[in-house]
Amino acid sequence: MKRTLTLALMAALGATFVPAFAQDMFPDTPDNHWAYESLLTLKKDGLLVGYPDGLFRGNRPVSRYELAVATHAAYKKLTEMTAGFQSQIDELNKGLDSKAGKADIAALKATLESVRKDLEGVKGWAGDFEAIKKLAAEFEKEMKTLGVDVDAMKKDVGELKDRVAKLEARKPAIDIHGTADFVLFGGYAGKNSPGVLDDQFGITVDGRPTGMGRGGYEGDAAGMLRDLTILHELALEISHDAENGLDWKATLVVGNALDDAYALGNQSETMDGKAFSEGSEYIYFQDFEVRYATSLVGQKFNIRAGRLGYQIHPFIMKRPEASPYFENGRWNNGNWMLDGAIVSIPIGAATFDIIGGRSSSQDAAGTYATELQPMRVGKSGVPIYLNGSDRPRGDKSNTNLDLHVDQTFGVHAKVPIGSEGAIDFSYLWLISNEAQLVNSIEADRLAVYGATAKFKVQKFDVEGGYAKSDIKRGWSDVVTDDNYAWWGNVGYQNDVWGVSAGYKYILPLFSPPGDWGRIGIWWNPTDIQGLEFKGFANLNGKLKLRASAELYTGTDNGALDGTTVDKLGFGTDDKLNRILIGLDYKLTHNWKVSFDYEAVLWDLKERAVPFFVGGKPTETWYNIGFDYEMSEASCLSILWQISDYNSKGVPGFGPFASGIGDSSRAKGGLITTQLSVKF
């Protein structure tokens, strides 16, 4: 819909008193003229009439009378364009008063989209109305001579301005939209080294083998045509935003990407050791919540109830991004879902949240039921046994305590500091319905508590915090040592470059439901301490360089194994470094390409522990990515990842815990393609 002021000004350049001959365009305006399309639109809309001989005569100066006619024509056109908006919305609201069946959804969506587009078109018209009023005042004498009721025209323009302002502020109560994702995974295996009998497969950053054949070729090294997986998922979100009263939203999902034995998993746990393949078809509600604002004895508070998502901080409560090769907001937004309620109480500028609900009641219906976002917490013993047993991998880090959280309760307070900072305080009570043994003592819950702060000092961003996770049996403590973490970071950035430096200290039994990082195939690492450096530089308008270095050692706080006094965890002589270098280049407005190199370098010292001889395993990935924005609502992404994992003969540090393929080496690659469409 063209801006009205533009119509008025261009109409003023060519309108006259006498209608021109009926034709599509003025004969004296060539089709390669810079204003051809605009003039054609104005003529079709009746704003340009030309001269009696059918010509436009664009180079001829116009008179004040002709400008007066142009102003009146623009006013009439504006009246026609705004007429009917209110009646559309009234009819829509009337239809919503009755219950709409499934057959009405498509028609309802079409009507909503039509109204939305109309309302988008009226944005910014306030200035145009003022322009029409000024033009009417300027040419009042000429228009009165032509018989135009200028006073009525001014009154109509004022009423139109008020009406459009109300329409612009109003939006349809019901919104229906969704996304459709199609994902292809094609893995391939590398070649065996001389003298190696077992097949070598590639390995992903979440520990999954690539290039593994299916059917009669299962377990054999294969190329992309045999290791091909195609997944799909469709989500429909319906929401209601009322001006006053109850708001609600629901997201219904169908597809074959959710499966804790195949596909992409269950949205919270990594699938280390499991090859890609299609999951069973399923259907589930990702969320279904209502929101309401009310007050009690003068205190305002907001309520969210139903199936809803919540997160606090990566070191306290945040769901891991367990599907690194699938870009999707529902899978990767960090929220833990629970069936319950959150009451948010504003106290001055601060907020206080009360959280409570079931964490294990969300299941997807299908051929095989899959629990959505299972939360498992707690650690017992040492996560890294440097005596020939398996190395840490995935997000559970070799814990032998696996409390399945069934209920979540907690409080979270946020107090602002200045205009850009805040301090958070949290306490969570994560309860399991089944107890497990920890050092011959039963445990059935985890208490997670801590505080975080983020603020600005001059132009620097500063953040840090402390968190602890106590394993309990009811109200009694079971594990309260070697289970905390603290961290700090300071950074600076502008539009051209940015740098940051930080420090982490994470003890071996720290185990909240968080997402505090990844070192190769080891997610949420513990028993580490060290420095982190990050930076970026926009080299020009199209090229961006990214780099980070994480330099860790052990904490030397490994728990005892119960029979010796040896510390079996990481020591301060052990080193673990991660290097990441990336380059982003904008080829065109729609095409982007990226290059990434990731290396994880272990340096483990020998010990007087049976079977451990020390060594320097390495994990390496090379990534080439392409992103093509086909439109505002659709995007195509392609990733080619090359992997090379080498245990260097260190016992227990093979690439796959299940003994898949070569026990020492993983070489291969993965090509992924994702098409995402929003509607």
XYZ file of C-alpha atoms in Angstrom:
679
model
C 0.000 0.000 0.000
C 1.655 3.271 -1.122
C 2.285 6.066 1.314
C -0.446 8.730 0.982
C 1.934 11.675 1.101
C 3.849 10.229 -1.850
C 0.583 9.882 -3.753
C -0.381 13.444 -3.025
C 2.905 14.982 -4.076
C 3.195 12.961 -7.286
C -0.439 13.557 -8.134
C 0.212 17.278 -7.765
C 2.673 17.096 -10.625
C 0.191 15.888 -13.218
C -3.491 16.124 -12.267
C -5.779 18.437 -14.318
C -9.453 19.331 -14.493
C -10.531 17.385 -17.587
C -10.471 13.572 -17.726
C -8.067 12.020 -20.238
C -8.949 9.335 -22.777
C -9.256 5.812 -21.329
C -5.929 4.040 -21.664
C -3.414 2.133 -19.496
C -0.664 4.762 -19.584
C 0.080 8.214 -20.963
C 1.524 7.976 -24.514
C 4.195 10.586 -23.754
C 5.649 8.587 -20.814
C 8.153 5.940 -22.029
C 8.148 2.600 -20.165
C 11.841 3.025 -19.276
C 11.231 6.332 -17.477
C 12.325 6.328 -13.806
C 8.814 7.287 -12.640
C 6.891 4.957 -14.975
C 5.666 2.449 -12.342
C 4.635 5.167 -9.890
C 2.759 7.115 -12.561
C 0.996 3.955 -13.732
C -0.152 3.209 -10.170
C -1.365 6.774 -9.659
C -3.298 6.665 -12.953
C -4.957 3.351 -12.062
C -5.906 4.742 -8.647
C -7.553 7.773 -10.301
C -5.085 10.311 -8.922
C -3.641 11.247 -12.322
C -6.052 12.135 -15.146
C -3.822 13.983 -17.609
C -4.945 16.333 -20.368
C -7.906 15.992 -22.783
C -5.576 14.752 -25.522
C -4.462 11.854 -23.253
C -0.953 13.219 -22.632
C 0.753 13.634 -19.257
C 3.133 16.497 -20.171
C 5.360 15.871 -17.164
C 7.779 18.729 -17.910
C 5.064 21.416 -17.821
C 4.805 23.581 -14.621
C 1.531 23.153 -12.699
C -0.794 25.891 -11.448
C -2.128 26.353 -7.929
C -5.546 25.204 -9.149
C -4.029 21.954 -10.386
C -2.309 21.424 -7.017
C -5.623 22.035 -5.278
C -7.274 19.339 -7.420
C -4.379 16.970 -6.611
C -4.803 17.562 -2.873
C -8.535 16.834 -3.044
C -7.899 13.672 -5.103
C -5.388 12.429 -2.525
C -7.897 13.114 0.257
C -10.619 11.108 -1.532
C -8.226 8.219 -2.149
C -7.156 8.204 1.491
C -10.784 8.034 2.579
C -11.384 4.998 0.353
C -8.241 3.221 1.619
C -9.195 3.551 5.298
C -12.878 2.698 4.850
C -13.784 -0.800 5.903
C -10.919 -1.517 8.336
C -13.130 -1.204 11.407
C -15.901 -3.306 9.853
C -13.365 -6.089 9.108
C -12.252 -6.192 12.717
C -15.847 -6.052 14.036
C -16.811 -9.006 11.830
C -13.721 -10.918 12.950
C -14.479 -10.379 16.649
C -18.089 -11.416 16.064
C -16.889 -14.661 14.492
C -14.578 -15.358 17.409
C -17.476 -15.172 19.875
C -18.652 -18.550 18.581
C -16.559 -21.704 18.781
C -14.546 -22.269 15.652
C -14.200 -25.804 14.415
C -11.275 -27.282 12.563
C -12.846 -26.363 9.227
C -12.881 -22.686 10.243
C -9.189 -22.454 11.063
C -8.007 -21.907 7.471
C -10.597 -19.198 6.790
C -9.858 -17.551 10.138
C -6.147 -17.515 9.389
C -6.736 -15.957 5.959
C -8.918 -13.228 7.455
C -6.358 -12.495 10.159
C -3.573 -12.258 7.600
C -5.625 -9.855 5.462
C -6.337 -7.586 8.427
C -2.707 -7.774 9.531
C -1.517 -6.622 6.096
C -4.054 -3.809 6.045
C -2.968 -2.613 9.469
C 0.684 -2.812 8.459
C -0.159 -0.504 5.595
C -1.556 2.247 7.815
C 1.530 2.481 10.027
C 3.042 5.917 9.832
C -0.009 7.570 8.239
C -0.206 10.219 10.966
C 2.330 12.375 9.134
C 0.415 11.979 5.883
C -2.802 13.243 7.455
C -0.949 16.295 8.724
C 0.414 16.863 5.212
C -3.107 16.689 3.703
C -4.380 19.174 6.305
C -1.536 21.590 5.493
C -2.177 21.266 1.746
C -5.884 21.876 2.289
C -5.108 25.038 4.240
C -2.642 26.233 1.577
C -5.074 25.757 -1.335
C -8.305 26.527 0.565
C -9.198 29.497 -1.664
C -8.690 27.565 -4.922
C -10.672 24.531 -3.718
C -13.587 26.722 -2.579
C -13.623 28.257 -6.052
C -13.926 24.711 -7.436
C -16.877 24.033 -5.116
C -15.077 21.850 -2.560
C -16.430 22.024 1.021
C -13.051 22.663 2.637
C -14.401 22.795 6.208
C -16.026 19.375 5.830
C -12.845 18.066 4.260
C -10.752 19.261 7.234
C -13.205 17.654 9.648
C -13.132 14.359 7.741
C -9.329 14.310 7.711
C -9.255 14.833 11.490
C -11.727 11.985 12.032
C -9.756 9.730 9.677
C -6.576 10.454 11.624
C -8.199 9.464 14.926
C -9.728 6.315 13.398
C -6.443 5.148 11.874
C -4.609 5.819 15.166
C -7.041 3.484 16.952
C -6.743 0.833 14.254
C -2.960 1.059 14.310
C -2.897 0.491 18.066
C -5.218 -2.475 17.811
C -4.211 -5.933 16.611
C -6.128 -9.162 16.111
C -6.636 -11.047 19.390
C -5.844 -14.440 17.855
C -2.510 -15.099 16.164
C -1.792 -18.296 14.258
C 1.622 -19.086 12.872
C 4.117 -21.907 12.711
C 7.322 -23.382 11.339
C 8.198 -26.369 9.197
C 11.696 -27.871 9.263
C 13.215 -30.473 6.965
C 16.678 -31.793 7.881
C 19.016 -34.123 6.015
C 22.037 -35.840 7.593
C 24.564 -37.566 5.364
C 27.555 -39.047 7.173
C 30.615 -40.770 5.804
C 33.505 -42.771 7.292
C 37.212 -42.214 6.820
C 39.742 -44.748 5.622
C 41.472 -47.165 7.973
C 45.049 -46.563 8.930
C 47.548 -49.244 7.815
C 47.280 -52.330 9.995
C 43.930 -51.269 11.532
C 41.201 -53.894 11.256
C 38.250 -52.046 12.768
C 36.316 -49.509 10.703
C 36.901 -45.846 11.407
C 33.782 -43.695 11.636
C 33.527 -39.940 11.885
C 32.440 -38.368 15.159
C 30.205 -35.367 15.862
C 30.726 -32.868 18.678
C 28.044 -34.688 20.676
C 29.816 -38.038 20.245
C 27.700 -39.628 17.494
C 29.297 -41.852 14.811
C 28.983 -40.841 11.152
C 29.319 -43.085 8.086
C 27.673 -46.133 9.632
C 25.701 -48.381 7.291
C 22.169 -49.632 7.897
C 20.312 -52.892 7.517
C 22.632 -55.622 6.300
C 25.496 -53.104 6.340
C 24.931 -52.035 9.954
C 28.217 -51.604 11.764
C 30.200 -51.268 8.534
C 31.860 -48.093 7.300
C 29.698 -46.418 4.655
C 29.317 -43.312 2.549
C 26.500 -40.759 2.478
C 24.124 -42.874 0.359
C 23.970 -45.589 3.052
C 24.251 -43.259 6.051
C 21.388 -40.952 5.049
C 18.772 -39.656 7.493
C 15.875 -37.309 6.673
C 13.879 -35.756 9.514
C 10.927 -33.380 9.567
C 8.996 -31.422 12.148
C 5.966 -29.152 11.896
C 4.862 -26.825 14.700
C 1.641 -24.807 14.866
C 1.463 -22.031 17.449
C -1.834 -20.402 18.373
C -1.844 -17.494 20.810
C -4.349 -15.051 22.230
C -3.273 -11.606 23.448
C -6.112 -9.793 25.149
C -6.032 -6.077 25.895
C -7.312 -6.963 29.345
C -7.724 -10.377 30.925
C -6.389 -13.836 30.130
C -3.694 -14.466 27.512
C -2.749 -17.942 26.346
C -0.617 -19.757 23.818
C -0.150 -23.356 22.679
C 2.361 -25.052 20.381
C 1.409 -28.374 18.809
C 4.253 -30.329 17.180
C 4.311 -33.350 14.856
C 7.314 -35.000 13.210
C 9.960 -37.703 13.492
C 12.949 -35.827 15.002
C 12.125 -36.573 18.665
C 13.270 -40.040 19.744
C 15.587 -40.947 22.629
C 16.909 -44.010 20.764
C 17.299 -42.534 17.251
C 16.787 -39.189 15.485
C 17.818 -36.119 17.531
C 17.033 -37.332 21.035
C 14.669 -35.902 23.632
C 15.675 -32.187 23.620
C 17.832 -32.357 26.786
C 20.367 -35.211 26.530
C 23.150 -35.863 24.053
C 23.053 -39.004 21.915
C 26.714 -40.010 22.231
C 27.466 -43.364 20.607
C 24.171 -43.507 18.634
C 24.138 -43.159 14.857
C 21.654 -40.866 13.102
C 18.421 -42.450 11.854
C 14.739 -41.551 11.567
C 12.629 -41.679 14.695
C 9.023 -42.782 14.979
C 6.245 -40.339 14.083
C 4.954 -38.442 17.119
C 2.711 -35.607 18.261
C 2.990 -33.516 21.418
C 2.359 -30.119 22.985
C 5.637 -28.254 23.436
C 3.862 -25.670 25.572
C 0.313 -24.772 26.544
C 0.111 -21.922 29.018
C -2.140 -19.131 30.216
C -0.940 -15.764 31.526
C -2.832 -13.467 33.841
C -2.040 -10.268 35.750
C -3.898 -9.526 38.982
C -3.388 -8.124 42.484
C -4.056 -9.084 46.090
C -4.278 -6.593 48.985
C -2.654 -4.014 46.755
C 0.254 -6.217 45.611
C 0.411 -6.861 41.880
C 1.614 -10.192 40.512
C 1.637 -12.138 37.253
C 0.711 -15.793 36.872
C 1.815 -18.277 34.203
C 0.216 -21.710 34.409
C 0.097 -24.852 32.294
C 2.970 -26.397 30.333
C 5.580 -23.681 30.327
C 9.316 -23.094 30.015
C 11.741 -21.501 32.454
C 15.477 -20.902 32.847
C 17.684 -18.941 35.221
C 21.425 -19.098 34.466
C 23.732 -21.579 32.677
C 25.352 -22.583 35.996
C 22.037 -22.975 37.829
C 19.123 -23.903 35.573
C 19.341 -23.938 31.786
C 18.642 -26.810 29.380
C 21.670 -27.912 27.318
C 21.550 -27.369 23.560
C 21.660 -31.116 22.931
C 20.927 -30.947 19.169
C 23.902 -28.972 17.764
C 23.090 -29.842 14.132
C 19.447 -28.687 14.220
C 18.609 -24.988 14.487
C 15.224 -24.646 16.120
C 13.944 -22.313 18.820
C 11.874 -24.956 20.589
C 14.859 -27.319 20.813
C 17.558 -24.763 21.580
C 15.998 -21.951 23.638
C 17.431 -23.212 26.958
C 14.063 -23.486 28.715
C 13.218 -26.469 30.902
C 9.542 -27.392 30.479
C 7.325 -28.179 33.458
C 3.624 -28.692 34.027
C 2.870 -26.233 36.775
C 2.855 -22.529 37.508
C 5.164 -19.541 37.976
C 4.067 -16.567 40.067
C 6.069 -13.415 39.409
C 5.829 -10.634 42.008
C 7.227 -7.175 41.196
C 8.657 -5.431 44.264
C 9.719 -1.985 43.193
C 12.199 -2.471 40.348
C 12.965 -6.039 41.497
C 11.063 -9.237 40.647
C 10.511 -12.374 42.705
C 9.490 -15.632 40.974
C 7.980 -18.668 42.685
C 8.336 -21.832 40.569
C 6.581 -25.167 40.999
C 5.451 -28.115 38.910
C 5.986 -31.573 37.476
C 9.134 -32.071 35.407
C 8.525 -35.605 34.150
C 4.966 -35.637 32.861
C 5.606 -34.426 29.292
C 5.477 -37.314 26.824
C 5.183 -37.424 23.042
C 2.512 -39.764 21.714
C 3.639 -42.043 18.909
C 4.750 -45.547 18.086
C 7.180 -45.384 20.991
C 6.522 -42.914 23.810
C 9.406 -40.482 24.346
C 9.701 -38.307 27.423
C 10.179 -34.661 26.544
C 13.209 -33.015 28.152
C 13.992 -35.503 30.946
C 15.993 -33.835 33.709
C 18.657 -36.027 35.347
C 20.966 -34.564 37.993
C 23.539 -35.478 40.633
C 27.040 -36.951 40.710
C 28.674 -39.524 42.955
C 32.326 -40.497 42.974
C 34.754 -39.084 40.425
C 33.629 -38.077 36.905
C 37.073 -38.836 35.443
C 38.797 -42.065 36.434
C 42.342 -41.912 35.111
C 42.876 -45.646 35.439
C 41.796 -47.070 32.096
C 38.026 -46.622 32.403
C 35.982 -44.555 29.969
C 36.664 -40.839 29.507
C 33.920 -38.241 30.175
C 31.572 -37.516 27.309
C 28.117 -36.085 26.711
C 26.217 -34.062 29.280
C 26.179 -36.480 32.235
C 29.971 -36.807 32.517
C 30.222 -40.420 33.670
C 28.166 -39.992 36.793
C 27.090 -43.137 38.599
C 24.258 -41.266 40.274
C 21.330 -40.521 38.002
C 18.466 -38.833 39.835
C 15.504 -38.457 37.504
C 13.774 -35.212 38.516
C 9.996 -35.571 38.834
C 9.135 -32.317 40.656
C 10.751 -28.888 40.537
C 10.226 -26.173 43.132
C 12.165 -23.000 43.690
C 12.467 -19.233 44.011
C 14.343 -16.757 41.843
C 14.846 -13.073 42.685
C 16.287 -10.471 40.336
C 17.400 -7.074 41.606
C 18.501 -4.462 39.038
C 21.806 -2.601 39.385
C 21.739 0.708 37.599
C 20.237 0.767 34.127
C 22.034 -2.265 32.641
C 22.930 -4.609 35.515
C 21.265 -7.058 37.889
C 21.932 -9.478 40.744
C 20.101 -12.815 40.742
C 19.460 -15.096 43.729
C 18.114 -18.624 43.227
C 17.213 -21.714 45.236
C 15.881 -24.866 43.545
C 14.525 -28.073 45.058
C 14.698 -30.920 42.501
C 12.905 -34.044 43.724
C 13.060 -37.611 42.397
C 10.368 -40.216 43.084
C 12.999 -42.974 43.237
C 15.980 -42.987 45.614
C 19.481 -44.096 44.620
C 22.504 -45.089 46.689
C 25.415 -42.699 47.236
C 28.183 -44.235 49.364
C 25.616 -46.661 50.860
C 23.219 -43.790 51.643
C 20.012 -43.252 49.710
C 19.515 -39.930 47.916
C 16.330 -38.615 46.331
C 16.812 -34.907 45.645
C 19.204 -32.154 44.700
C 19.273 -28.637 46.152
C 20.770 -26.047 43.798
C 21.395 -22.512 44.985
C 23.553 -19.562 44.058
C 23.877 -15.932 43.070
C 24.984 -14.235 39.863
C 25.762 -10.616 39.041
C 26.080 -8.681 35.807
C 26.804 -4.958 35.542
C 28.824 -2.292 33.739
C 31.976 -0.568 34.944
C 32.651 2.364 32.651
C 32.524 0.710 29.199
C 33.305 -2.795 30.449
C 30.795 -5.617 30.972
C 31.450 -7.502 34.219
C 29.751 -10.687 35.380
C 30.349 -13.484 37.831
C 28.729 -15.802 40.316
C 28.712 -18.787 42.638
C 26.536 -21.912 42.636
C 26.345 -25.128 44.687
C 24.482 -28.427 44.302
C 23.847 -30.536 47.444
C 22.691 -34.155 47.138
C 20.128 -34.964 49.842
C 17.852 -37.619 51.284
C 14.777 -35.680 52.312
C 16.112 -32.849 54.466
C 19.360 -34.665 55.299
C 22.638 -33.991 53.483
C 24.364 -36.792 51.579
C 26.975 -34.928 49.475
C 27.962 -31.352 50.346
C 31.682 -31.285 49.408
C 33.471 -30.889 46.052
C 30.178 -29.707 44.530
C 30.366 -25.969 43.876
C 31.527 -23.649 41.106
C 32.456 -19.998 40.764
C 33.269 -17.909 37.714
C 33.966 -14.378 36.553
C 34.306 -12.521 33.267
C 35.077 -9.018 32.032
C 34.673 -7.821 28.460
C 34.499 -4.853 26.148
C 32.992 -4.509 22.702
C 31.857 -1.981 20.134
C 30.590 -2.249 16.562
C 34.070 -3.052 15.212
C 35.722 -5.371 17.731
C 35.328 -6.970 21.134
C 37.357 -8.975 23.671
C 36.651 -10.746 26.965
C 38.604 -12.696 29.590
C 37.250 -14.937 32.309
C 37.980 -17.683 34.822
C 36.093 -20.852 35.790
C 36.507 -23.108 38.806
C 34.227 -26.165 38.788
C 34.620 -28.982 41.322
C 34.053 -32.644 40.322
C 30.648 -33.229 41.968
C 28.991 -29.999 40.744
C 25.785 -31.144 39.016
C 22.930 -28.643 38.543
C 20.601 -28.875 35.492
C 22.622 -26.269 33.599
C 24.470 -25.612 30.360
C 27.882 -24.083 31.137
C 29.901 -25.175 28.126
C 31.464 -27.922 26.021
C 35.038 -29.120 25.546
C 34.985 -31.352 22.466
C 32.563 -34.212 23.135
C 32.522 -33.455 26.883
C 29.481 -31.357 27.808
C 29.093 -29.524 31.131
C 32.686 -30.330 32.193
C 33.614 -30.512 35.886
C 36.845 -30.898 37.857
C 38.426 -28.107 35.795
C 39.778 -24.624 36.424
C 41.275 -22.123 34.058
C 41.208 -19.043 31.878
C 38.966 -18.259 28.907
C 39.616 -15.658 26.220
C 37.248 -14.612 23.439
C 37.302 -11.957 20.752
C 35.917 -10.814 17.412
C 36.770 -8.238 14.791
C 34.619 -6.908 11.942
C 37.332 -6.583 9.319
C 34.970 -4.808 6.908
C 31.284 -4.681 6.168
C 31.261 -8.310 5.002
C 34.029 -10.150 6.872
C 34.084 -11.064 10.593
C 36.826 -12.938 12.470
C 36.064 -14.884 15.682
C 38.481 -16.633 18.053
C 38.503 -18.160 21.541
C 40.950 -20.051 23.749
C 40.076 -22.053 26.874
C 43.086 -23.095 28.969
C 42.221 -25.510 31.787
C 43.910 -27.716 34.357
C 42.398 -30.094 36.890
C 41.255 -28.853 40.315
C 43.188 -31.554 42.207
C 40.000 -32.176 44.214
C 38.966 -35.614 42.920
C 36.939 -37.543 45.499
C 38.356 -40.671 47.109
C 37.550 -44.072 45.620
C 36.925 -45.560 49.083
C 39.943 -47.894 49.113
C 43.002 -45.702 48.564
C 44.101 -42.170 49.299
C 44.882 -41.469 45.653
C 43.074 -38.577 44.057
C 41.672 -40.139 40.891
C 40.375 -36.983 39.221
C 42.218 -34.276 37.271
C 45.288 -32.790 38.871
C 46.862 -29.392 38.410
C 49.552 -31.032 36.242
C 46.907 -32.233 33.758
C 46.054 -29.792 30.985
C 43.025 -29.510 28.723
C 42.858 -26.741 26.098
C 40.218 -25.852 23.519
C 40.888 -23.536 20.553
C 38.200 -22.170 18.218
C 38.800 -19.942 15.180
C 35.963 -18.813 12.920
C 35.443 -16.621 9.873
C 32.103 -15.279 8.617
C 31.742 -13.767 5.157
C 28.647 -12.173 3.635
C 28.724 -13.064 -0.049
C 25.522 -11.191 -0.933
C 22.507 -9.837 0.883
C 21.081 -13.378 1.006
C 24.159 -15.637 1.004
C 26.532 -16.110 3.951
C 29.458 -18.495 4.338
C 31.386 -19.455 7.486
C 34.562 -21.395 8.260
C 35.362 -22.854 11.697
C 38.250 -24.790 13.188
C 37.941 -26.450 16.605
C 40.743 -28.296 18.395
C 40.752 -29.948 21.836
C 44.207 -30.791 23.175
C 44.640 -33.087 26.208
C 47.903 -33.417 28.164
C 47.449 -36.088 30.854
C 50.323 -36.885 33.201
C 51.256 -40.420 34.278
C 50.223 -41.597 37.748
C 50.835 -44.394 40.170
C 47.372 -45.668 39.296
C 46.903 -49.066 37.598
C 46.539 -49.063 33.806
C 47.025 -45.320 33.283
C 50.096 -44.261 31.343
C 49.205 -40.663 30.432
C 49.198 -39.180 26.959
C 47.982 -36.427 24.643
C 44.650 -37.250 22.919
C 43.331 -34.749 20.362
C 39.871 -33.887 18.983
C 39.584 -31.835 15.796
C 36.695 -30.550 13.652
C 36.635 -28.429 10.477
C 33.354 -26.769 9.470
C 32.195 -25.066 6.280
C 28.705 -23.577 6.429
C 26.376 -21.842 3.955
C 23.197 -19.915 4.781
C 20.780 -18.718 2.126
C 17.840 -16.507 3.112
C 15.341 -17.272 0.376
C 12.851 -14.824 1.908
C 11.964 -13.298 5.247
C 10.125 -16.521 6.080
C 12.429 -19.212 4.689
C 16.086 -20.147 5.033
C 18.324 -22.897 3.673
C 21.420 -23.925 5.686
C 24.176 -26.327 4.643
C 27.028 -27.570 6.857
C 29.970 -29.778 5.975
C 31.888 -30.985 9.021
C 35.129 -33.005 8.905
C 36.189 -34.810 12.092
C 39.459 -36.323 13.298
C 39.651 -37.806 16.811
C 42.844 -39.511 17.997
C 43.207 -41.049 21.471
C 46.975 -41.479 20.967
C 46.739 -44.872 22.668
C 45.576 -43.550 26.064
C 43.464 -46.290 27.726
C 39.802 -45.362 28.116
C 40.043 -42.413 25.728
C 38.659 -44.085 22.626
C 36.149 -42.032 20.601
C 33.099 -44.206 21.377
C 32.229 -45.629 24.768
C 30.282 -48.517 23.236
C 33.321 -49.822 21.329
C 32.031 -48.769 17.898
C 34.638 -49.138 15.155
C 38.274 -48.289 15.786
C 38.959 -48.144 19.532
C 41.510 -45.372 19.089
C 40.619 -43.224 16.046
C 37.571 -41.577 14.485
C 37.851 -39.962 11.036
C 35.042 -39.008 8.710
C 32.493 -36.314 8.177
C 28.905 -35.140 8.148
C 26.924 -33.029 5.679
C 23.688 -31.512 6.950
C 21.029 -29.550 5.080
C 18.145 -27.786 6.806
C 15.209 -26.015 5.175
C 13.134 -23.874 7.545
C 9.886 -22.216 6.522
C 7.819 -19.897 8.715
C 4.160 -19.180 8.081
